[in-house]
mmCIF file of C-alpha atoms in Angstrom:
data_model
loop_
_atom_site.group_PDB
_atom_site.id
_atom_site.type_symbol
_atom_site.label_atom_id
_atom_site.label_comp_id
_atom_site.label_asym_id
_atom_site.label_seq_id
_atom_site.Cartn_x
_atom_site.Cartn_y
_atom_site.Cartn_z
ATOM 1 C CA UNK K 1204 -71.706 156.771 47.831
ATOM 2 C CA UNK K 1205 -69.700 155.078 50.820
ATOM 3 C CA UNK K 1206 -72.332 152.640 51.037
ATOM 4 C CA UNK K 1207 -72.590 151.509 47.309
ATOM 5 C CA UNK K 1208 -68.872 151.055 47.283
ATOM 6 C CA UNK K 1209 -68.617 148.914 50.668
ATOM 7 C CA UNK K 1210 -71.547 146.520 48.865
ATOM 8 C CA UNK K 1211 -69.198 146.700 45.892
ATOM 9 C CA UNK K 1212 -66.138 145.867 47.797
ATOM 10 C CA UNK K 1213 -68.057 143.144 49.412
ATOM 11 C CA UNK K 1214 -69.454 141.652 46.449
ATOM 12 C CA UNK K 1215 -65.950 141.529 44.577
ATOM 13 C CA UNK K 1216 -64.949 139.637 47.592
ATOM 14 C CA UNK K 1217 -67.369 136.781 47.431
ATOM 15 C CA UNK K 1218 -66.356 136.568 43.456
ATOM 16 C CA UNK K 1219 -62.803 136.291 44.042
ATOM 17 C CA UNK K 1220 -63.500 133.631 46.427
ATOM 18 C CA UNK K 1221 -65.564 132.017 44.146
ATOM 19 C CA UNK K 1222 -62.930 132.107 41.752
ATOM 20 C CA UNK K 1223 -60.066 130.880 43.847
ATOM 21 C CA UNK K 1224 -62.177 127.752 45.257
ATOM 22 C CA UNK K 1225 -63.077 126.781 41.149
ATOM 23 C CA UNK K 1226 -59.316 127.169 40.328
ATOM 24 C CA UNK K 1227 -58.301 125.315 43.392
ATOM 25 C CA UNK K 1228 -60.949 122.528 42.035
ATOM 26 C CA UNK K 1229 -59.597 122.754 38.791
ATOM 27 C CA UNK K 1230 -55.791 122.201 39.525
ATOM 28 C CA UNK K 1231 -57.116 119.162 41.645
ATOM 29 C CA UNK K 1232 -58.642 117.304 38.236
ATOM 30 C CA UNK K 1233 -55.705 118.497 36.401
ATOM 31 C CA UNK K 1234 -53.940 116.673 38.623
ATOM 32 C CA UNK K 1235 -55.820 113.396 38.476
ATOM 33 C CA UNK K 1236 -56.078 113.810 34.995
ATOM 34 C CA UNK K 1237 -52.753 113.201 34.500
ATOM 35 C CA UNK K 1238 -52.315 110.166 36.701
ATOM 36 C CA UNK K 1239 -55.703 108.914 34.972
ATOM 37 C CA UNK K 1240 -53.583 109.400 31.754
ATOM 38 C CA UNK K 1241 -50.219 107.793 33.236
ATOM 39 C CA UNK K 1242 -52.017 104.649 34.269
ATOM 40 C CA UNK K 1243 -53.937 104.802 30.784
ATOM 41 C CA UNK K 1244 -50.297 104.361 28.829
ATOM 42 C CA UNK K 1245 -49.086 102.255 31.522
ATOM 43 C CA UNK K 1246 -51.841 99.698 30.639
ATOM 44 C CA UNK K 1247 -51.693 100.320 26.641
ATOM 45 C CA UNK K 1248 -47.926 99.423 26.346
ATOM 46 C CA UNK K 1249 -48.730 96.341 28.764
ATOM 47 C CA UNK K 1250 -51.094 95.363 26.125
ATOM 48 C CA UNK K 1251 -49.009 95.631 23.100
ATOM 49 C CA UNK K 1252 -46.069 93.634 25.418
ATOM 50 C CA UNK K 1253 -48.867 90.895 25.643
ATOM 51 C CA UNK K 1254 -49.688 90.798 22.433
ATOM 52 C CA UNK K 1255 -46.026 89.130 21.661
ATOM 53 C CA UNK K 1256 -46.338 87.172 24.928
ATOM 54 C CA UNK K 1257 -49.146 85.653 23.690
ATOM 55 C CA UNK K 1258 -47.897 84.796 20.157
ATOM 56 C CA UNK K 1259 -45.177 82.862 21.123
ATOM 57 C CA UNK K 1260 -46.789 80.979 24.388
ATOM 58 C CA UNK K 1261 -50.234 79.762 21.980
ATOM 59 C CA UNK K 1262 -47.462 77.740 19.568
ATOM 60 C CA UNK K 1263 -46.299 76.159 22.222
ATOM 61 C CA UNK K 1264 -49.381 74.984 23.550
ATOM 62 C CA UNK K 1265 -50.768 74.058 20.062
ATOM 63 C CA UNK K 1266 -47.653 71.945 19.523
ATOM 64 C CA UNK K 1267 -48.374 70.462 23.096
ATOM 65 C CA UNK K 1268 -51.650 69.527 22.284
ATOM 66 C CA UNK K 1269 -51.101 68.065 18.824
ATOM 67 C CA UNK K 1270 -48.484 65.560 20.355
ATOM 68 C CA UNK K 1271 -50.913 64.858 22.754
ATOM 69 C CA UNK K 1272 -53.823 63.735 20.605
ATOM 70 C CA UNK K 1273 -51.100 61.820 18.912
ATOM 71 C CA UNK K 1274 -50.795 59.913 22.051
ATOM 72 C CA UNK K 1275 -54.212 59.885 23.701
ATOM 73 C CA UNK K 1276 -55.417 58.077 19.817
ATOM 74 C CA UNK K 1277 -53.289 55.028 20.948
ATOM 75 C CA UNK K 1278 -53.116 54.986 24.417
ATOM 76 C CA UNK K 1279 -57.016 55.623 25.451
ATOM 77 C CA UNK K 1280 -56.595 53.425 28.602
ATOM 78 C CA UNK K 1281 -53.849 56.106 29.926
ATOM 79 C CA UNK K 1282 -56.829 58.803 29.956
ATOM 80 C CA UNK K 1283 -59.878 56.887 31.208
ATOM 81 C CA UNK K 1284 -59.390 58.132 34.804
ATOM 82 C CA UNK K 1285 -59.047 61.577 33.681
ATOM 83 C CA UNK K 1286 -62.889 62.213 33.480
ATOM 84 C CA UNK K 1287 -63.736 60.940 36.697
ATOM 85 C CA UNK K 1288 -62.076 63.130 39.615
ATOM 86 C CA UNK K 1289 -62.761 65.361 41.707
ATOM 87 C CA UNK K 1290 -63.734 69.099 40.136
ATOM 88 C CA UNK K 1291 -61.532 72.205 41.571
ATOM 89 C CA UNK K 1292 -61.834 75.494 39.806
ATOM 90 C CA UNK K 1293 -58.972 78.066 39.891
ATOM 91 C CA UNK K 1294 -60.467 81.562 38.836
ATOM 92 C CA UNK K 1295 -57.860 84.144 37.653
ATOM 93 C CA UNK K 1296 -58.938 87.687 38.553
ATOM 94 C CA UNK K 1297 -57.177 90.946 39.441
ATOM 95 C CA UNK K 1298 -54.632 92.250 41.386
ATOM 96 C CA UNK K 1299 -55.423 95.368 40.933
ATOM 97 C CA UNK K 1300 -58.728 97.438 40.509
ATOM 98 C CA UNK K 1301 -59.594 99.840 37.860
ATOM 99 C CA UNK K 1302 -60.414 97.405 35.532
ATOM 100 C CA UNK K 1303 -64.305 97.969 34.739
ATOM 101 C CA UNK K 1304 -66.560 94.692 35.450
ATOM 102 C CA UNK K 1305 -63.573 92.368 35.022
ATOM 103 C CA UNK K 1306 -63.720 90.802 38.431
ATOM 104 C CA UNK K 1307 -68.117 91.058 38.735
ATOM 105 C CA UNK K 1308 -68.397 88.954 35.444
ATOM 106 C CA UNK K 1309 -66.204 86.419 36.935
ATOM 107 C CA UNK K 1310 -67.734 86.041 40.300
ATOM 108 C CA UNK K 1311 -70.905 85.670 38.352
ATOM 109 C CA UNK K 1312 -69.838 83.268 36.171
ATOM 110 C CA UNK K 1313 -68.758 81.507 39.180
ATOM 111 C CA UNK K 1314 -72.094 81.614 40.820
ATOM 112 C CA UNK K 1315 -74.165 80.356 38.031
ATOM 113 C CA UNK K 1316 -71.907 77.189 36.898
ATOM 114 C CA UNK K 1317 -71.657 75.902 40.181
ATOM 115 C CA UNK K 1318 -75.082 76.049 41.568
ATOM 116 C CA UNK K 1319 -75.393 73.261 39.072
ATOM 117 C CA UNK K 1320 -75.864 69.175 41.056
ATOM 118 C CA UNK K 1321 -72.702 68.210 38.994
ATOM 119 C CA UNK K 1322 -70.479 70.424 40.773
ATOM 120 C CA UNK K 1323 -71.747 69.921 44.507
ATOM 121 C CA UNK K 1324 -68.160 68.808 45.425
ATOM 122 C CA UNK K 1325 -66.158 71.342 43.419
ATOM 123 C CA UNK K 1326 -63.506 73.810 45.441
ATOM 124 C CA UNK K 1327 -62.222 77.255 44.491
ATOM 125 C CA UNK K 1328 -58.720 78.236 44.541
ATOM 126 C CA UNK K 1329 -58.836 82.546 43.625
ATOM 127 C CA UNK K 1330 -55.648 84.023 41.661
ATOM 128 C CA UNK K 1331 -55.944 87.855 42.367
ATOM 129 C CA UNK K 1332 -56.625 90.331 45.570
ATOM 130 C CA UNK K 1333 -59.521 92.103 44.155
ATOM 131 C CA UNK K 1334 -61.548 88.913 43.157
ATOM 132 C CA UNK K 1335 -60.473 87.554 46.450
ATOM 133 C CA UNK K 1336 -61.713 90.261 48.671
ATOM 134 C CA UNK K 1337 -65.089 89.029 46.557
ATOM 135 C CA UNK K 1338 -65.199 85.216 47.286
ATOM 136 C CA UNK K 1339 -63.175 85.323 50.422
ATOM 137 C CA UNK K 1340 -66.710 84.331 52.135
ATOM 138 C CA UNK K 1341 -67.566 81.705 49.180
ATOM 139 C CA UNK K 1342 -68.185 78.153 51.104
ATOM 140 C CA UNK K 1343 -66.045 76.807 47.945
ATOM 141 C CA UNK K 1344 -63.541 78.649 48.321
ATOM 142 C CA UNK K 1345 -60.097 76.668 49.628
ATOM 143 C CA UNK K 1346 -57.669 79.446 49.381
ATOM 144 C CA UNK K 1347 -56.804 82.805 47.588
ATOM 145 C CA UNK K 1348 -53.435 83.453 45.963
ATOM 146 C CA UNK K 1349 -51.824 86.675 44.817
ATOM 147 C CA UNK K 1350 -51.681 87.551 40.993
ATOM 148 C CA UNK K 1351 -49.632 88.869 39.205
ATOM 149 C CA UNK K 1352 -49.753 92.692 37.645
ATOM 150 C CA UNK K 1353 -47.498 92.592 34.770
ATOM 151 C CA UNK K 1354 -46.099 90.130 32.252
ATOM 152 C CA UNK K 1355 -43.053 89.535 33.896
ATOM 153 C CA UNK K 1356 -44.321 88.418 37.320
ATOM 154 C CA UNK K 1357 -46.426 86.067 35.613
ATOM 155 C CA UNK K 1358 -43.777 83.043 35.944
ATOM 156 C CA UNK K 1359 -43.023 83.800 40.161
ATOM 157 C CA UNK K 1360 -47.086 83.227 40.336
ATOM 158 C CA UNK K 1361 -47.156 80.012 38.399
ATOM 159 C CA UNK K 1362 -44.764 78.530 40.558
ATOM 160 C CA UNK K 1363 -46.773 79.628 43.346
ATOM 161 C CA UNK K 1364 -49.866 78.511 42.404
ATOM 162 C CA UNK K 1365 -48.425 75.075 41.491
ATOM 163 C CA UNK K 1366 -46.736 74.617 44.632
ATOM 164 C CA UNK K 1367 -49.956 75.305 46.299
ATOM 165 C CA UNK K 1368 -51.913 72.688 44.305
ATOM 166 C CA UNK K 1369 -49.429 70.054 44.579
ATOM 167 C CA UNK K 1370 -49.976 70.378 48.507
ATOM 168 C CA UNK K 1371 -53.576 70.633 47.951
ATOM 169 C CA UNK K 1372 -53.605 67.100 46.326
ATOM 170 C CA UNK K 1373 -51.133 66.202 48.986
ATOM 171 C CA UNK K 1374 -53.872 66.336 51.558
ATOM 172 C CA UNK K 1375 -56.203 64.197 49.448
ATOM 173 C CA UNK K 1376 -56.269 60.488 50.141
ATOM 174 C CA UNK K 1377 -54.685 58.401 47.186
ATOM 175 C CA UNK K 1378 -56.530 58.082 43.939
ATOM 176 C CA UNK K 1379 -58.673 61.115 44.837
ATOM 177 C CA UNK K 1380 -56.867 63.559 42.023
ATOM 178 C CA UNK K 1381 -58.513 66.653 41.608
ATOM 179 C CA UNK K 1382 -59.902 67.691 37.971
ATOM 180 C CA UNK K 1383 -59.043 71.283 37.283
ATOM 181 C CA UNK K 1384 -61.550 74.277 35.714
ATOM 182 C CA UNK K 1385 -59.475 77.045 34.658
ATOM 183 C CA UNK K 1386 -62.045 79.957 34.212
ATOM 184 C CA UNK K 1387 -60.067 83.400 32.852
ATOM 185 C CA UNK K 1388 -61.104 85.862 31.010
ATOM 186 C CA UNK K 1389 -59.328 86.162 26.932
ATOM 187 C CA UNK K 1390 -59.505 88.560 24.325
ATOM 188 C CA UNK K 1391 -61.952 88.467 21.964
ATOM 189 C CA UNK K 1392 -62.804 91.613 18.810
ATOM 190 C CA UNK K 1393 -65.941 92.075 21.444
ATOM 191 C CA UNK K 1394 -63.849 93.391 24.381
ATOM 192 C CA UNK K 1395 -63.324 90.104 26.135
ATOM 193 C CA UNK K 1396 -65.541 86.820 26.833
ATOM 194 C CA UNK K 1397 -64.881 84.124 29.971
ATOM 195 C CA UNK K 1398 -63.542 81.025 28.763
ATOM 196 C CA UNK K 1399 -64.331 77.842 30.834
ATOM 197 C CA UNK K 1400 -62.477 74.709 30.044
ATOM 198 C CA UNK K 1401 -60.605 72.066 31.612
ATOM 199 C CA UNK K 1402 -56.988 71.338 30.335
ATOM 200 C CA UNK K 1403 -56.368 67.648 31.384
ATOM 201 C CA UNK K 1404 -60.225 66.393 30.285
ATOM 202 C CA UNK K 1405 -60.006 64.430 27.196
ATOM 203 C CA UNK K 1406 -62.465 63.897 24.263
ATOM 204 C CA UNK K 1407 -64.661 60.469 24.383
ATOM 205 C CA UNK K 1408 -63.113 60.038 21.210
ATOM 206 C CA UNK K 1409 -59.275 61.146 19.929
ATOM 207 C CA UNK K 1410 -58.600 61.523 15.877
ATOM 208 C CA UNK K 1411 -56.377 59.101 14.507
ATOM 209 C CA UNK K 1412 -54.162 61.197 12.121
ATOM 210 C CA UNK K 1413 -51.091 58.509 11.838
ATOM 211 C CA UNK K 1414 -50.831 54.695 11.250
ATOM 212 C CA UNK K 1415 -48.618 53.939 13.634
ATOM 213 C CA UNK K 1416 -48.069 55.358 17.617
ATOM 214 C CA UNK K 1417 -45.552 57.224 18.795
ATOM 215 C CA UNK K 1418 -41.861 56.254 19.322
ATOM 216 C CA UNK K 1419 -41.294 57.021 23.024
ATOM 217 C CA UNK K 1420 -38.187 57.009 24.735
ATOM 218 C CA UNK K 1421 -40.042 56.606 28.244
ATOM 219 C CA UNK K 1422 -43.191 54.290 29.695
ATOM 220 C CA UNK K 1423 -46.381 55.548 28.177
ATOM 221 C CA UNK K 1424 -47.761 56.073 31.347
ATOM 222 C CA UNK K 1425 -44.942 57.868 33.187
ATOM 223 C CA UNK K 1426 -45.256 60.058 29.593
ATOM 224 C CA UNK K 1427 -48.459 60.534 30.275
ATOM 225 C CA UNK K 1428 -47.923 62.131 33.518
ATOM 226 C CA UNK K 1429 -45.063 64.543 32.222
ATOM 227 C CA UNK K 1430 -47.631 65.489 29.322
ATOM 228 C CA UNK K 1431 -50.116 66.464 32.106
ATOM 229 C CA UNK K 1432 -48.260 68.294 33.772
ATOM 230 C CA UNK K 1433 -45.864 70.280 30.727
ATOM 231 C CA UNK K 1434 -49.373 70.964 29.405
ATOM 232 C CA UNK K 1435 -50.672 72.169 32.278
ATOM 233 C CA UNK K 1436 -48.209 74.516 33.065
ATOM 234 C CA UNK K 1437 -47.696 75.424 29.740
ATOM 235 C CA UNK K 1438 -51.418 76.251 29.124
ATOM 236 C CA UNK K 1439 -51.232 78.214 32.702
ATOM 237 C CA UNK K 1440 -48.890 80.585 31.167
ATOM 238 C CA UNK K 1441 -51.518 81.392 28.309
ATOM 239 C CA UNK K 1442 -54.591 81.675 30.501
ATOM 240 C CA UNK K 1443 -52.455 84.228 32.456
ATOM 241 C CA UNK K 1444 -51.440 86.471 30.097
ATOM 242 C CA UNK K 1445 -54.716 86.129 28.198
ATOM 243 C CA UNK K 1446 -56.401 87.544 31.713
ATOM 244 C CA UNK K 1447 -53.783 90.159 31.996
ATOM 245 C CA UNK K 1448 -54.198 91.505 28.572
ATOM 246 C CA UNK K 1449 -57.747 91.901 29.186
ATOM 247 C CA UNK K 1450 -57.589 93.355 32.521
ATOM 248 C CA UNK K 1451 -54.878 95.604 30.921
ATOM 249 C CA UNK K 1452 -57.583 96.461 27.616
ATOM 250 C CA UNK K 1453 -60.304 97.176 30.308
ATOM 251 C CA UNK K 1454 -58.339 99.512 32.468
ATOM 252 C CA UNK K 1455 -57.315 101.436 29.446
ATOM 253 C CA UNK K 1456 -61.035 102.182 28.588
ATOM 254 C CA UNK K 1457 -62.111 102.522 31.687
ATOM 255 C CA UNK K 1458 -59.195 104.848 32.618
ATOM 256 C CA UNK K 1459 -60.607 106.335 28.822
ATOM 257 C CA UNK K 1460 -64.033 107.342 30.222
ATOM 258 C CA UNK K 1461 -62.787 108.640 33.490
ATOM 259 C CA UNK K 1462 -60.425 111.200 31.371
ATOM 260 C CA UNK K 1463 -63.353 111.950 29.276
ATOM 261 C CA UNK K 1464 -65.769 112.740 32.154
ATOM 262 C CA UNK K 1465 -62.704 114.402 33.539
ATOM 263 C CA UNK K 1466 -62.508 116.793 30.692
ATOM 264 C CA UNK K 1467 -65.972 117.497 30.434
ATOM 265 C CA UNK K 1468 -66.294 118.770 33.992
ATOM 266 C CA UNK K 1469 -62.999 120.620 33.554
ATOM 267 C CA UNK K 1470 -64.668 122.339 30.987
ATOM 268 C CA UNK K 1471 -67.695 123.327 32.741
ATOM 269 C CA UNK K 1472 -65.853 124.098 35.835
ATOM 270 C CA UNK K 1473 -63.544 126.460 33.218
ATOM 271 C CA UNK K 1474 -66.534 128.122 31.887
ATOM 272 C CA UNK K 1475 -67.753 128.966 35.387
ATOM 273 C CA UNK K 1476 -64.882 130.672 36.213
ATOM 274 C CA UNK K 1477 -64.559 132.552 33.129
ATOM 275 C CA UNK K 1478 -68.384 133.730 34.159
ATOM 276 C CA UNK K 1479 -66.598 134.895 37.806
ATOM 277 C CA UNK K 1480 -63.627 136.295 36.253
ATOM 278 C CA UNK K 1481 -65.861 138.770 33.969
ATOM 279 C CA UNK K 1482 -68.533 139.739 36.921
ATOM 280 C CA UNK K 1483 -65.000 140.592 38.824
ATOM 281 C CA UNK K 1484 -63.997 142.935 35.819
ATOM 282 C CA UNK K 1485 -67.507 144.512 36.072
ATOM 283 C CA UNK K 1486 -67.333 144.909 39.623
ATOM 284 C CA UNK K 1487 -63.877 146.570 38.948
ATOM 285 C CA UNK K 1488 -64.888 148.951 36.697
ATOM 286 C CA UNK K 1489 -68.210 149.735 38.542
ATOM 287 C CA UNK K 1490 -65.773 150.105 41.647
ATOM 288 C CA UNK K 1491 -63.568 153.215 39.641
ATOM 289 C CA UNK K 1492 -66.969 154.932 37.831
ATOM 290 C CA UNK K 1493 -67.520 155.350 41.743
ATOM 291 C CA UNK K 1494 -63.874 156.284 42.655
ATOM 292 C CA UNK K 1495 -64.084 158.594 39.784
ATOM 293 C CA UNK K 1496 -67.298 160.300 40.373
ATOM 294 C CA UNK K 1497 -66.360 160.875 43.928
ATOM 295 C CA UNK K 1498 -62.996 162.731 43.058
ATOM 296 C CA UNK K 1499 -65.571 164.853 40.840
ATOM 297 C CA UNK K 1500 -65.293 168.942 42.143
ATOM 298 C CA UNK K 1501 -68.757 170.026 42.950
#
């Protein structure tokens, strides 16, 4: 009798310790499952802030770019030098990580464009830490600039990353301008495609959509150089809040999943213990049949 109830004492031992190490696992993902779901709002009402951002900032670069075919239509000679410069690609990635394949699509994208002969000479300047922990090696890449990690910082970074390419061009002997590649991802209704286009290239051929050119109230070509570089920066502000709002739509799914795998080994790990908890009751009750049959008179 001694002996079955030391085995019994034992054994209700080993199942509360079971027990205690599945509830100590299970506080853990609780835990984690709520800073999973923090960083999962977090990135939803940076979305929706976007989505105004970007309202307002694509008028202003359609009206941009409607006075500028105006202008280009009459004054082709101003934009002849445009397509012949040298190629420099500025890739926006992420400053931060839990954001699927955002960064891995880019890189690739990067990869396969400029293997190509056209681009032998082209540089890469890198907006974002995580995609420039990935090309930090690249033997195109000139230098790798902080991004930014919500809507607001978005302006600090632009001047940043103009400063830096106005001292890039700086360095280049004169009439060597650079020809910029923005490559960024943007929203699309299929969760996001990489857009690859360069701002200050013009079209072999404008559209005439007036009679007459443009009153101007400054030399066409000094205009021409303000245009460049109001569109530019303008257009900057677009790409970067385009990127954003997909990084942002990515980390909310992928911060999605995570919750979802989250609860599904909660729920396992829930129906284990419940399995300990009852072979603890048995044990219990197995543990005062004994009690009580020992207390029996004989």
């Amino acid at each position: 009798m001694d002996r079955g109830r030391q085995d019994l004492d034992g054994l209700g031992v080993c199942l509360m310790t079971a027990r205690r190490v599945i509830e100590t696992h299970l506080h853990a993902l609780g835990e984690i499952k709520a800073i999973l779901r923090a960083m999962k709002n977090l990135a939803l009402m940076e979305t929706q802030k976007l989505t105004r951002f970007l309202t307002t900032q694509r008028r202003v670069v359609d009206s941009i770019e409607t006075a500028a075919e105006d202008f280009w239509a009459f004054h082709p000679e101003l934009a002849q030098h445009l397509n012949a410069r040298t190629p420099l690609w500025v890739v926006i990635g992420s400053e931060r990580g839990f954001c699927g394949d955002f960064n891995e699509r880019l890189e690739a994208t990067v990869e396969r464009h400029l293997s190509r002969d056209s681009l032998s000479d082209a540089s890469l300047v890198v907006v974002g830490q995580k995609l420039g922990a990935r090309l930090a090696t690249h033997r195109r890449t000139v230098v790798s600039v902080a991004g930014p990690t919500v809507a607001e910082e978005v302006p600090s970074v632009l001047i940043t990353l103009m400063d830096l390419l106005r001292e890039l061009q700086t360095g280049r002997a004169r009439g060597t301008e650079f020809a910029l590649t923005i490559v960024h991802h943007r929203p699309s209704t299929e969760g996001g495609t990489i857009r690859i286009h360069e701002p200050m290239k013009r079209p072999s051929q404008g559209r005439v959509r007036f009679g007459y050119p443009p009153l101007l109230n400054l030399d066409p070509s000094a205009f021409a150089t303000h245009l460049l570089d109001e569109h530019l920066f303008t257009l900057l502000h677009e790409v970067f809040y385009s990127s954003l709002m997909v990084e942002n739509q990515r980390r909310f799914e992928h911060m999605d999943q995570a919750i979802r795998r989250l609860d599904r080994d909660m729920g396992e790990l829930l129906l284990k213990r419940n399995i300990w908890r009852q072979e603890e009751i048995t044990e219990e009750i197995e543990v005062i049949m004994l009690s009580a049959e020992a207390l029996r008179p004989r």
